[in-house]
Every structure is written in C-alpha cells, then in structure tokens.
PDB file of C-alpha atoms in Angstrom:
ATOM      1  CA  UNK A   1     -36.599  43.705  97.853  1.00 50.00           C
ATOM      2  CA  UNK A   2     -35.207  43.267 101.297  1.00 45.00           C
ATOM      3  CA  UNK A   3     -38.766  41.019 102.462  1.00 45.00           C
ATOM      4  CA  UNK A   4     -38.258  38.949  99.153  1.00 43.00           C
ATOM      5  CA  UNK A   5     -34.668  37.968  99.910  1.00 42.00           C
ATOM      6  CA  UNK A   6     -35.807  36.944 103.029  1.00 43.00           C
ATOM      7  CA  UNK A   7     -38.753  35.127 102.362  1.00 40.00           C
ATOM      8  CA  UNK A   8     -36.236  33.237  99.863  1.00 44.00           C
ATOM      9  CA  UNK A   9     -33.798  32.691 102.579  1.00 38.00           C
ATOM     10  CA  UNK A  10     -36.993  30.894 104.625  1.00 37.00           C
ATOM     11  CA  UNK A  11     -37.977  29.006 101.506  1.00 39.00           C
ATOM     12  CA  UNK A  12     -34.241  27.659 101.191  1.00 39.00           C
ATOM     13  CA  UNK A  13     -33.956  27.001 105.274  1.00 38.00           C
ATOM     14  CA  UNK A  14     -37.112  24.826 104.936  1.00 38.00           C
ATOM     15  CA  UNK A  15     -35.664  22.823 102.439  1.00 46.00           C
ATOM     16  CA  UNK A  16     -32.957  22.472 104.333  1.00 41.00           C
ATOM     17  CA  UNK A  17     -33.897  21.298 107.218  1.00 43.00           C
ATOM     18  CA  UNK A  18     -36.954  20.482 106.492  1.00 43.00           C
ATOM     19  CA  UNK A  19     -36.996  18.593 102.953  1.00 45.00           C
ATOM     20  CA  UNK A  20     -33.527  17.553 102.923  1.00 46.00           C
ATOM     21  CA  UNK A  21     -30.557  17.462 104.813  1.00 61.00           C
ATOM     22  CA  UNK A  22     -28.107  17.160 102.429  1.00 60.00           C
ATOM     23  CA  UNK A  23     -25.447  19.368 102.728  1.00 68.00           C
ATOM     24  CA  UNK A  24     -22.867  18.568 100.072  1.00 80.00           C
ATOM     25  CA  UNK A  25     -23.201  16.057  96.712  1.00 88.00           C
ATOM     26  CA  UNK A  26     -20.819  14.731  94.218  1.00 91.00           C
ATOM     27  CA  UNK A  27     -21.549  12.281  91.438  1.00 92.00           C
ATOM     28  CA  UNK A  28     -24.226  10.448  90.716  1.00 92.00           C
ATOM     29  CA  UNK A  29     -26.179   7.903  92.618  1.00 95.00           C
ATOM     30  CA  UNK A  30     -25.884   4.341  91.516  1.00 96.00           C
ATOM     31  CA  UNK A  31     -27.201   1.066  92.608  1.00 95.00           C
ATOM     32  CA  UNK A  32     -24.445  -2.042  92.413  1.00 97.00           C
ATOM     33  CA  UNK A  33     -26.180  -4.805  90.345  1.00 94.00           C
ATOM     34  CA  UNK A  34     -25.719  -8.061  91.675  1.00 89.00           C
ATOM     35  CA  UNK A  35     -27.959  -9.213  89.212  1.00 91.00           C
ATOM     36  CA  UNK A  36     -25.372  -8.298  86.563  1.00 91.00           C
ATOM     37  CA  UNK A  37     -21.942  -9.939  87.593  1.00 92.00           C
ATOM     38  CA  UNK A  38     -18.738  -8.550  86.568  1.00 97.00           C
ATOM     39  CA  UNK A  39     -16.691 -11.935  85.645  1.00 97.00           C
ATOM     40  CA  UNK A  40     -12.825 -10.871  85.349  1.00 98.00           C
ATOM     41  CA  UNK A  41     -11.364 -11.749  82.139  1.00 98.00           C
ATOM     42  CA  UNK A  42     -15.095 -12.293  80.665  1.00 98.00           C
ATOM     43  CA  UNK A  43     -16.980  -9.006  81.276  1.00 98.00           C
ATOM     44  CA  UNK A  44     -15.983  -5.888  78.665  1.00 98.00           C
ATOM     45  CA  UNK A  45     -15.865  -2.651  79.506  1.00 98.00           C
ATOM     46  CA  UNK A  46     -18.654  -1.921  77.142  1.00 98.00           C
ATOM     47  CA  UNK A  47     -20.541  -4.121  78.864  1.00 98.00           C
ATOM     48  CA  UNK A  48     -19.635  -2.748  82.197  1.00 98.00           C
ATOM     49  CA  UNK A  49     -20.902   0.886  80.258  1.00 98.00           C
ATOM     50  CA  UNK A  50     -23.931  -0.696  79.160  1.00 97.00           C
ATOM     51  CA  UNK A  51     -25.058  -0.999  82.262  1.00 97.00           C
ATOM     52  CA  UNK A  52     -23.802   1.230  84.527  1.00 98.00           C
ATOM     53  CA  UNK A  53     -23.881   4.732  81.734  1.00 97.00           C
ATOM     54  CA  UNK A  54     -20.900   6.636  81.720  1.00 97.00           C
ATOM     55  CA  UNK A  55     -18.609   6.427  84.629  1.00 98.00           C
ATOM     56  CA  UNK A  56     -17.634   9.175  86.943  1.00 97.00           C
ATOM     57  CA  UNK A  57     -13.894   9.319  86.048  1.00 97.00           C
ATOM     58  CA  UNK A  58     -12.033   7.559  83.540  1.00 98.00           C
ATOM     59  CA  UNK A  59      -7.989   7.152  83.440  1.00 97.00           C
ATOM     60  CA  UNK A  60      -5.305   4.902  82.042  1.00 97.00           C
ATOM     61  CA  UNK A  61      -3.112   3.819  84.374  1.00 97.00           C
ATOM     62  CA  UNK A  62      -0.181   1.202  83.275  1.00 96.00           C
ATOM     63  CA  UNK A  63      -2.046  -1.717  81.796  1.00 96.00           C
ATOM     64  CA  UNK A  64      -5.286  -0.486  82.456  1.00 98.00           C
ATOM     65  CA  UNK A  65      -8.417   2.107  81.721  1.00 98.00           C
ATOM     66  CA  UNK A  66     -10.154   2.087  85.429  1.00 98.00           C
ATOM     67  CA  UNK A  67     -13.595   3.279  84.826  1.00 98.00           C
ATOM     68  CA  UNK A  68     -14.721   4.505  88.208  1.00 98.00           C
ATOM     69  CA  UNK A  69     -18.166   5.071  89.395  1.00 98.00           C
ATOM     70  CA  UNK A  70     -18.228   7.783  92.134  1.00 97.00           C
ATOM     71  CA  UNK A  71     -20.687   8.887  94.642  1.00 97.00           C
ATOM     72  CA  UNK A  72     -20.710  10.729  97.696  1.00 95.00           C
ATOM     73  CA  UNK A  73     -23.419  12.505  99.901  1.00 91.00           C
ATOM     74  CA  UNK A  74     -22.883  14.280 103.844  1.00 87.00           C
ATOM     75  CA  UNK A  75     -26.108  15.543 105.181  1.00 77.00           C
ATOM     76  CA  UNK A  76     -27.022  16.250 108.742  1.00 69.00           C
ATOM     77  CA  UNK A  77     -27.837  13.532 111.387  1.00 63.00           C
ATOM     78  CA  UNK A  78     -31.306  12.984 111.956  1.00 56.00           C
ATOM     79  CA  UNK A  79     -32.819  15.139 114.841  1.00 48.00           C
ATOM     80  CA  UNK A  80     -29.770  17.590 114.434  1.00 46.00           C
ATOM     81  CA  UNK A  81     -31.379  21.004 113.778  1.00 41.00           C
ATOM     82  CA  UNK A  82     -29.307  24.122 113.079  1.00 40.00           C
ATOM     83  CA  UNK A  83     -30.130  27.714 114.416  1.00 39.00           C
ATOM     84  CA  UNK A  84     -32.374  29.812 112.375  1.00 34.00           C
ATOM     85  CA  UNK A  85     -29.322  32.413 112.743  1.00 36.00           C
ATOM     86  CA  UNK A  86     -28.576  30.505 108.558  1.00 34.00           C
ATOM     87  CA  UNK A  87     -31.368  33.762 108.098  1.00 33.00           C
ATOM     88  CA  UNK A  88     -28.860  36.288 107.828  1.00 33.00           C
ATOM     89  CA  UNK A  89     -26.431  34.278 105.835  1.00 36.00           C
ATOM     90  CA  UNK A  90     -25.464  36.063 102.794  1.00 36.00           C
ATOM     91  CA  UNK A  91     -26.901  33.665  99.509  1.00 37.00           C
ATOM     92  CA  UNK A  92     -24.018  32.111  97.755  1.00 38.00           C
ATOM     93  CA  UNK A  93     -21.988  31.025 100.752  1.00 37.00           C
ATOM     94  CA  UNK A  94     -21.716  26.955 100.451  1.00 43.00           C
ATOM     95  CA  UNK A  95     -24.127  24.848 102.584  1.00 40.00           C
ATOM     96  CA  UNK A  96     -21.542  23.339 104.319  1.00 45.00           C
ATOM     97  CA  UNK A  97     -19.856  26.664 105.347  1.00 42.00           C
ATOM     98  CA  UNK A  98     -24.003  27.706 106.658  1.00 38.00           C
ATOM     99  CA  UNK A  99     -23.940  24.427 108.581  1.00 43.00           C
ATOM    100  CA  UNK A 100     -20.537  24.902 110.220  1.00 42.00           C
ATOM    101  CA  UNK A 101     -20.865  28.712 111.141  1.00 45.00           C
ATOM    102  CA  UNK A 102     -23.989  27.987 112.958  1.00 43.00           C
ATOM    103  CA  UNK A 103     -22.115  25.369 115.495  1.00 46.00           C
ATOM    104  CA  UNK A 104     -22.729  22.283 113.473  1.00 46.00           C
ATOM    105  CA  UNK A 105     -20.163  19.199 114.484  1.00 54.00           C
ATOM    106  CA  UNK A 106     -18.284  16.804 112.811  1.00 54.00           C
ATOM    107  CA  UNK A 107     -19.919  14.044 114.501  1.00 60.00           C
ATOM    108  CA  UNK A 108     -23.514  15.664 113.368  1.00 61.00           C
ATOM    109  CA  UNK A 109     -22.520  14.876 109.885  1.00 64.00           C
ATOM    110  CA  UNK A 110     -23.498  11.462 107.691  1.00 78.00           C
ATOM    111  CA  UNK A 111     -21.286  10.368 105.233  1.00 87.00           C
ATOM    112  CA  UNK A 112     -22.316   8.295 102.738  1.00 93.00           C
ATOM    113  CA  UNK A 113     -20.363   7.255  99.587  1.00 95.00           C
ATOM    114  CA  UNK A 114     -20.421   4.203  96.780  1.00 98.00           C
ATOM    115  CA  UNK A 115     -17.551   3.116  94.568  1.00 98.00           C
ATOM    116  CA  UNK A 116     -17.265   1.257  91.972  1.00 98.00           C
ATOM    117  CA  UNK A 117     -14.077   0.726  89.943  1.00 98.00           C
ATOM    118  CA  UNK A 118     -13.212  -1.358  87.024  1.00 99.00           C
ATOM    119  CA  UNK A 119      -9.672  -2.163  85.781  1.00 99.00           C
ATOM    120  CA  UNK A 120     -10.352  -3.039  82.268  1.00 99.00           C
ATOM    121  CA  UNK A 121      -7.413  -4.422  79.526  1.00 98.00           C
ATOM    122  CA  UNK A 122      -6.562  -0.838  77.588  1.00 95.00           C
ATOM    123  CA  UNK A 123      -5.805  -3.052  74.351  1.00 96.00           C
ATOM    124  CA  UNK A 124      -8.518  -5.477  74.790  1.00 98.00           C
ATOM    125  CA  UNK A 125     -11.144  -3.762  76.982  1.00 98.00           C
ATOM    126  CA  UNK A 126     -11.938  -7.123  79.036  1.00 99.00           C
ATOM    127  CA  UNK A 127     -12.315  -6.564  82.784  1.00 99.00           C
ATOM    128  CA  UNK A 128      -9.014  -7.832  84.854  1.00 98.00           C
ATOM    129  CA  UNK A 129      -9.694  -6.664  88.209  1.00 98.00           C
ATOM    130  CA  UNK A 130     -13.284  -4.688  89.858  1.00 98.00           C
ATOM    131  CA  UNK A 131     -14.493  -3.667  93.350  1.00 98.00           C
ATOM    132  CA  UNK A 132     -17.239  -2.135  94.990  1.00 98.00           C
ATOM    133  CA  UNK A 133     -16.914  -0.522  98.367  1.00 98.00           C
ATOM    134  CA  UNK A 134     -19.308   1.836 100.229  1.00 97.00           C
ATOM    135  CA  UNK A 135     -19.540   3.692 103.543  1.00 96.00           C
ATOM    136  CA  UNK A 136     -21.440   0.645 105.383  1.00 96.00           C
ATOM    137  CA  UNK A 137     -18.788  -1.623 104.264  1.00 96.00           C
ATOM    138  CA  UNK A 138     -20.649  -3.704 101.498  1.00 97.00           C
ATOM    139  CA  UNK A 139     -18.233  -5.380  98.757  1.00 98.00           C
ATOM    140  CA  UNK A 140     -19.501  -6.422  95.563  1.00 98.00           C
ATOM    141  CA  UNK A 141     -19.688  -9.931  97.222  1.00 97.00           C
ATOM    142  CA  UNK A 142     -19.739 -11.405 100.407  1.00 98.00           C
ATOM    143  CA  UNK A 143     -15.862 -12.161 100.429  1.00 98.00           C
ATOM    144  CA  UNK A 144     -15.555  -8.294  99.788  1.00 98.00           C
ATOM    145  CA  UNK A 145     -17.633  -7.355 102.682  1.00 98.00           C
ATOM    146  CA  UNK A 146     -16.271  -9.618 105.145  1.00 98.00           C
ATOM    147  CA  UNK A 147     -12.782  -7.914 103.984  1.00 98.00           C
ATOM    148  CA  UNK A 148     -13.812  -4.532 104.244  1.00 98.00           C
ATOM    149  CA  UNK A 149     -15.521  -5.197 107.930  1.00 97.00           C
ATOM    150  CA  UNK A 150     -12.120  -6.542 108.745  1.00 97.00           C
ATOM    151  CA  UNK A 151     -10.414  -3.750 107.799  1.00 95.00           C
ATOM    152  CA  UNK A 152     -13.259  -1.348 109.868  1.00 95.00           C
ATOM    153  CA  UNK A 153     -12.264  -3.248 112.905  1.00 94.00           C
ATOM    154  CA  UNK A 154      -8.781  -2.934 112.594  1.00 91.00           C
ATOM    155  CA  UNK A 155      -9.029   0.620 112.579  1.00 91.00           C
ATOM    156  CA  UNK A 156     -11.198   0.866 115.458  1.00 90.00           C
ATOM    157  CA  UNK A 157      -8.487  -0.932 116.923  1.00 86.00           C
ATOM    158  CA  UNK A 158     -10.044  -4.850 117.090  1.00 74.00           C
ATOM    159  CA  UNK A 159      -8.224  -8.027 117.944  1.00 79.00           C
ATOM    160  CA  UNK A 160      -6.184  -9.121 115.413  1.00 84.00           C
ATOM    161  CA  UNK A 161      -8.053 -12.808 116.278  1.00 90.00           C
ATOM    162  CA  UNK A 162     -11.227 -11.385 114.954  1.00 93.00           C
ATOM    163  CA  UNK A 163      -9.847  -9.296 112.064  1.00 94.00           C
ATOM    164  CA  UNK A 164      -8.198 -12.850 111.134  1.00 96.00           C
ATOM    165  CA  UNK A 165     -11.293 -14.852 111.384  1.00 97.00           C
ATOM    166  CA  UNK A 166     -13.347 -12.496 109.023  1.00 98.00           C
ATOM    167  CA  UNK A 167     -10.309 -12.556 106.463  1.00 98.00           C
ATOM    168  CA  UNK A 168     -10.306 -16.390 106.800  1.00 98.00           C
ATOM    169  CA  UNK A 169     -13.767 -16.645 105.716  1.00 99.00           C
ATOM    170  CA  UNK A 170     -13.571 -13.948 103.125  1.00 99.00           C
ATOM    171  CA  UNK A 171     -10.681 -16.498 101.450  1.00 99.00           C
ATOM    172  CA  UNK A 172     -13.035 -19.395 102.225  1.00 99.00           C
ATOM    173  CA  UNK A 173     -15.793 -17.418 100.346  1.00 99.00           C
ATOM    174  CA  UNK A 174     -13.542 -16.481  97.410  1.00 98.00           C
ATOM    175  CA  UNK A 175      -9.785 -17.742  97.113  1.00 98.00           C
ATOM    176  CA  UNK A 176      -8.840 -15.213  94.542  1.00 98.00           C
ATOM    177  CA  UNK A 177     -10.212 -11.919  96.242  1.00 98.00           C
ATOM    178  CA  UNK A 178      -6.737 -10.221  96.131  1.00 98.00           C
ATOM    179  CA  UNK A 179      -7.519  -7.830  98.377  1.00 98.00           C
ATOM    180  CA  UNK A 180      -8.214 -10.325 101.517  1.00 98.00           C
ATOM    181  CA  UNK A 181      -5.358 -12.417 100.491  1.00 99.00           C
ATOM    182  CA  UNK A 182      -3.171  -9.014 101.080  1.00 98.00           C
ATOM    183  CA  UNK A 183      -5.094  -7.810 104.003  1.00 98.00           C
ATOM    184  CA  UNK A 184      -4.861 -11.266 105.829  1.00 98.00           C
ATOM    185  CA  UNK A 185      -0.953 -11.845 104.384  1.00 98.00           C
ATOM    186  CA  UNK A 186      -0.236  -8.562 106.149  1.00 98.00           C
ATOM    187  CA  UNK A 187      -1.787  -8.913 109.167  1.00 96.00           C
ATOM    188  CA  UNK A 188       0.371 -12.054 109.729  1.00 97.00           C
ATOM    189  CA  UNK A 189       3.688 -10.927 108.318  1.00 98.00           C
ATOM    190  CA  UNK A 190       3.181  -7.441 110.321  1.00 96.00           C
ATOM    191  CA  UNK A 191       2.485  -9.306 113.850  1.00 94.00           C
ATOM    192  CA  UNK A 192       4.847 -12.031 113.245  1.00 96.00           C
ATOM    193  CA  UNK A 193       2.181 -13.999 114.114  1.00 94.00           C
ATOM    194  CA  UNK A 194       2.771 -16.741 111.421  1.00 97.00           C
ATOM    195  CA  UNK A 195       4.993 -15.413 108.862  1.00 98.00           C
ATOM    196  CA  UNK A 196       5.032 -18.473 106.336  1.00 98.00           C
ATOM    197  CA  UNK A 197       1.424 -18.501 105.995  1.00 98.00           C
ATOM    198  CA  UNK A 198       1.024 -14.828 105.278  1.00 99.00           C
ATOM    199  CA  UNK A 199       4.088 -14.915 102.690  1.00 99.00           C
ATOM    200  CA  UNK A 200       2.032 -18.155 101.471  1.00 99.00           C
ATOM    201  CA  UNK A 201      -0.899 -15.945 101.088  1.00 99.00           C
ATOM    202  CA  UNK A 202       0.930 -12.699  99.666  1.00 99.00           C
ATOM    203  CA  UNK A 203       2.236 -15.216  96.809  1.00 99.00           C
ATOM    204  CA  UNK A 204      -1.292 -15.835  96.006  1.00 99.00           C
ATOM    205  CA  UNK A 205      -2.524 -12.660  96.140  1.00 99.00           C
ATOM    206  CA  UNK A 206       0.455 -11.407  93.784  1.00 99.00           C
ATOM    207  CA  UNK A 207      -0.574 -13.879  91.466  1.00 99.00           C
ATOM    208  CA  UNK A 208      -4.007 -13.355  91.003  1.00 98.00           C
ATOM    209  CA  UNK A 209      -2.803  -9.784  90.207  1.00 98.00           C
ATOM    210  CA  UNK A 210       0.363  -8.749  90.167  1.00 98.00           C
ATOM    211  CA  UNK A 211       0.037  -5.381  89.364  1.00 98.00           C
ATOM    212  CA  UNK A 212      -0.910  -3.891  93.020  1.00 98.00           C
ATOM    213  CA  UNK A 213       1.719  -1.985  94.820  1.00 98.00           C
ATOM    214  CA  UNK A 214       0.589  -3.628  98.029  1.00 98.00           C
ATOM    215  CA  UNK A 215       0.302  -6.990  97.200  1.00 98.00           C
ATOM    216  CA  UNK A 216       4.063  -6.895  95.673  1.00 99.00           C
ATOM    217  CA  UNK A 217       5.257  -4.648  99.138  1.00 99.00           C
ATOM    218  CA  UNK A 218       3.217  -7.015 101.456  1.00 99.00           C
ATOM    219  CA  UNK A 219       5.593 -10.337  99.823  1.00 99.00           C
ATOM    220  CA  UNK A 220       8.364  -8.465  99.721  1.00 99.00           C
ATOM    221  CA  UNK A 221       7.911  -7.352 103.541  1.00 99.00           C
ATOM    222  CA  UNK A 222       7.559 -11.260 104.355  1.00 99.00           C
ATOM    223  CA  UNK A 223      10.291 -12.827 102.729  1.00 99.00           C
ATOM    224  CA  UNK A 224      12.829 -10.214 104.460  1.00 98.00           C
ATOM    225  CA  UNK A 225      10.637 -11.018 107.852  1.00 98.00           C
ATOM    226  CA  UNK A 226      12.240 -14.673 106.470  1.00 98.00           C
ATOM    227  CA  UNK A 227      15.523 -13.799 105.856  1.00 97.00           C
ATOM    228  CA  UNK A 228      15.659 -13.779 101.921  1.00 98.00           C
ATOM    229  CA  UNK A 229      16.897 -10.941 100.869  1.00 98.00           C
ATOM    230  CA  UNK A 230      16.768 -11.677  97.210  1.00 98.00           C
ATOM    231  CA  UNK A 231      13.221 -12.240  96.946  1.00 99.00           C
ATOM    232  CA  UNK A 232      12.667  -9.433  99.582  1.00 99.00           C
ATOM    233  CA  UNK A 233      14.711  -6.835  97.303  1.00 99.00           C
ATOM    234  CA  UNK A 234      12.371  -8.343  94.176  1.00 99.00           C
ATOM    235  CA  UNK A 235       9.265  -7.960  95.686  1.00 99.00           C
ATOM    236  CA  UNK A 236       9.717  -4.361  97.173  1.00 99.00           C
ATOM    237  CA  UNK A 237      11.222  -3.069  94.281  1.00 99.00           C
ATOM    238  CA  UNK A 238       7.921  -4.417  92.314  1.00 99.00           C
ATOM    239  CA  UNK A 239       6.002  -2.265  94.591  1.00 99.00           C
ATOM    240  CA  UNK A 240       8.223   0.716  94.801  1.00 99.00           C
ATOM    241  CA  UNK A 241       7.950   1.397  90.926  1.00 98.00           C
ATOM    242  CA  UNK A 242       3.825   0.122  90.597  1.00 98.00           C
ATOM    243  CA  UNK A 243       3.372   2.791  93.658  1.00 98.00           C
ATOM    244  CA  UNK A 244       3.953   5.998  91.037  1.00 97.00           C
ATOM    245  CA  UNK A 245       1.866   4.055  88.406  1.00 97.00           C
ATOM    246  CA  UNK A 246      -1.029   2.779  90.266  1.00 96.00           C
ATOM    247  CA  UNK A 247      -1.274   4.562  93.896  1.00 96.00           C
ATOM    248  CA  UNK A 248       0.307   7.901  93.351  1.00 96.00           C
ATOM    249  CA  UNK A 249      -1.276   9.117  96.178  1.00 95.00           C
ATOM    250  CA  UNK A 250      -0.489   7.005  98.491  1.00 96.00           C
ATOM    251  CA  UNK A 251       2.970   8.410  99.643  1.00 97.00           C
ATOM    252  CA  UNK A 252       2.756   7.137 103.056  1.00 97.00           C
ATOM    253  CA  UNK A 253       3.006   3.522 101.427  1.00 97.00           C
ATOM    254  CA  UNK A 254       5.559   4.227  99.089  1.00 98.00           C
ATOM    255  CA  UNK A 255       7.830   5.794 101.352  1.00 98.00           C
ATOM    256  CA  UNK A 256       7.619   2.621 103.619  1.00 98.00           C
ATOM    257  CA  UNK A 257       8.293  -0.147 101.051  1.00 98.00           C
ATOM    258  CA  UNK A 258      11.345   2.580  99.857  1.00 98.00           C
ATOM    259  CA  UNK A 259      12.622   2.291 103.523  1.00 98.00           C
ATOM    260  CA  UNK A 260      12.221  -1.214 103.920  1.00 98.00           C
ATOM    261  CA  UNK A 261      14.143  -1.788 100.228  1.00 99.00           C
ATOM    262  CA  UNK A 262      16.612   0.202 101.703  1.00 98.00           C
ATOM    263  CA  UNK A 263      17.098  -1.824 104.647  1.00 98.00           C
ATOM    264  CA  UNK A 264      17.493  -4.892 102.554  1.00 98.00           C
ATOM    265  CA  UNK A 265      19.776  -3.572 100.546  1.00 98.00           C
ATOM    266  CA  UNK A 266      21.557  -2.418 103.303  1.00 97.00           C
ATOM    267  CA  UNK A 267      21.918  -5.733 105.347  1.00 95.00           C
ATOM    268  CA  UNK A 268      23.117  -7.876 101.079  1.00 93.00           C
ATOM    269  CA  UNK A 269      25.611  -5.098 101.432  1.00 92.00           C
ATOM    270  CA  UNK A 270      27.333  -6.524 104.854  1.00 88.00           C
ATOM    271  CA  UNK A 271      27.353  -9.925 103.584  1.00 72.00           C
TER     272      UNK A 271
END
C-alpha cells in the first residue's frame, strides 16, 4: 500500500514539474476574437454568447447585466524546480500550499489572467460598454492597450510625460475609449499639470458613459481643482452613489471622492 502511494506521489511530481507547471486554475481559457467586433449599442448580448459560450459570471448591476469572461492561471517560472521533499506531502494538500512549503517564492510564480467583460442593456440586451484586459496588458484594441501600458508604467512609477504620451495616442486611436479619457483627465487634474484640459477630457469621458464611478469622481475632482464648487459637489456626488452600485469593492475610491465631497461642501458652507 505504502510503495503504491508513493509511486503515485512520483507519478503526480512528474507531472508537476515535469508536464506542467501549473499550480493553480480558475475559469476557462478563452481566446479574444478580433475577428468578431463588439460594436457598443449594435452588438447583443446573445450575440456576445454566441460566440464566446456561457460567461464566467453573470450579474446585474444598475442599468446593466455584465457578462464576464474570467480566466486565470499561476504556474512556476521556467527553470524553477522544487525539492523532491513534495514526496512526503500528504495527498490532498493544495498545489500551491506543496509549492510554498518546499521554499517556492513569490517572484518564482507566473501569473497569467484574461478578462473579458460586457455591460449589456438589462431591458434591451444591446452592448453599452466592453473591455478586454490581460496580464501582458493587451486591450481589445490598440487604444486599450496603449491605456493599459500607461497605467503599468505609472505603477512602476514612470514619468508622467510618458504615461501622457501613450494616453494621447490611445485618444488619437479611439476618442471615445472612456477609460483613457479618465486615465489621461486624471493624470492632469491630479498633477495640476493642466487642469482645463483634463476637466475637458473628464467631460468627455462622462459622456460617453456616464455611469462609471471614476469618470463622474475624476470631473468632479477637476472642477473643485477650478474653483466650482457646484459642479464639483455634482460630479462627486455622481460618483459617491455609482461607487455602491458599480465598484463595491473599491472602498479605497469611494472613501476618497466621500472626502473630497466633504471638503466641497465644507468650503459652499463658509461662503
């Protein structure tokens, strides 16, 4: 019994490390079709089904059912072996427990992931917003990407010249891709670097979809960067109520949009 277990503990190790070096899985793998454009207010979500099966996750949210294609992989780095102490590991214990017990880092790990989500009309079922991000920073278009690569930089702490450049082409690419509109608006209104073209470009992002917490908190941030506290206490109060609805999660957000309402609130009050 005892040389069976163990020659099933080899078999598994070989696999492993051998065969594969995934470590942990969730949802299933997808390719985004390029060849099969989502157009927003065209494309349906049974359309979007048609072609993509069922989605990982479905919810209603406010306006909207998101359909939301999920998938995410972490495996070992290549050349990254682990000790053949995983012999004496009792069966059932996770892979990723084996792999950390036996000294493996978090910098040995690959991450890989793919997302696509889909805000579709919950009366009429006709696609209003979509993106598609994964973990090498590839958008569903080339605006996207450049957007997402800005974004990357900025957290590896880039120049803000060179995080603007990409977002300036990402606009050129596609004037109504939100999400650059924001992340550019921000980066201007934040920096005080030029705070009537980034309110300039948070109007346009709001419009093309008004329904993002962050678009609504980015404006709102700008015009009391202006000095007008009306449209400062409209905007943030937009985005403090869409947070709960729409980004639930995102409580670091919320809280600062409910501090900055405050503050404009605050500063009507004394006039």
């Amino acid at each position: 019994m005892k040389t069976l277990l163990k020659l099933n503990v080899i078999v598994f190790l070989f696999c492993f490390l051998g065969c594969a070096s995934t470590i942990a899985e969730s949802g299933k793998d997808f390719s985004y079709q390029k060849k099969f454009p989502i157009e927003i207010g065209k494309t349906t979500k049974a359309e979007i089904i048609d072609q993509y099966g069922s989605p990982t996750n479905t919810e209603i949210k406010g306006n909207y059912q998101i359909l939301a294609y999920g998938y995410s992989r972490e495996s070992l780095k290549h050349g990254r072996a682990v000790g053949m102490g995983l012999l004496s590991a009792i069966p059932g214990v996770g892979l990723a427990t084996l792999a950390m017990d036996q000294g493996v880092k978090d910098d040995d790990m690959a991450r890989e992931f793919k997302l696509l989500c889909v805000y579709t009309d919950f009366k009429t079922g006709v696609v209003k917003d979509y993106y598609y991000h994964d973990s090498d920073n590839v958008g569903h278009d080339e605006s996207e990407t450049l957007n997402l690569k800005a974004m990357a930089l900025k957290r590896k702490g880039g120049k803000n010249k060179e995080c603007t450049e990409l977002l300036e082409k990402a606009i050129s690419l596609n004037p109504r891709n939100h999400r650059a509109l924001n992340s550019l608006a921000w980066e201007l209104i934040d920096s005080s670097t030029d705070v009537d073209k980034g309110v300039s470009l948070a109007i346009r992002a709001v419009e093309v979809f008004p329904d993002s917490p962050y678009n609504t908190g980015t404006l709102g941030v700008g015009y009391f960067k202006k000095g007008d506290l009306e449209n400062a206490e409209k905007y943030l109060d937009q985005a403090v109520k869409l947070y709960p609805i729409y980004e639930p999660g995102n409580v670091k957000s919320l809280q600062h949009d409910q501090e900055m309402l405050r503050l404009v609130r605050e500063q009507k009050n004394k006039h």
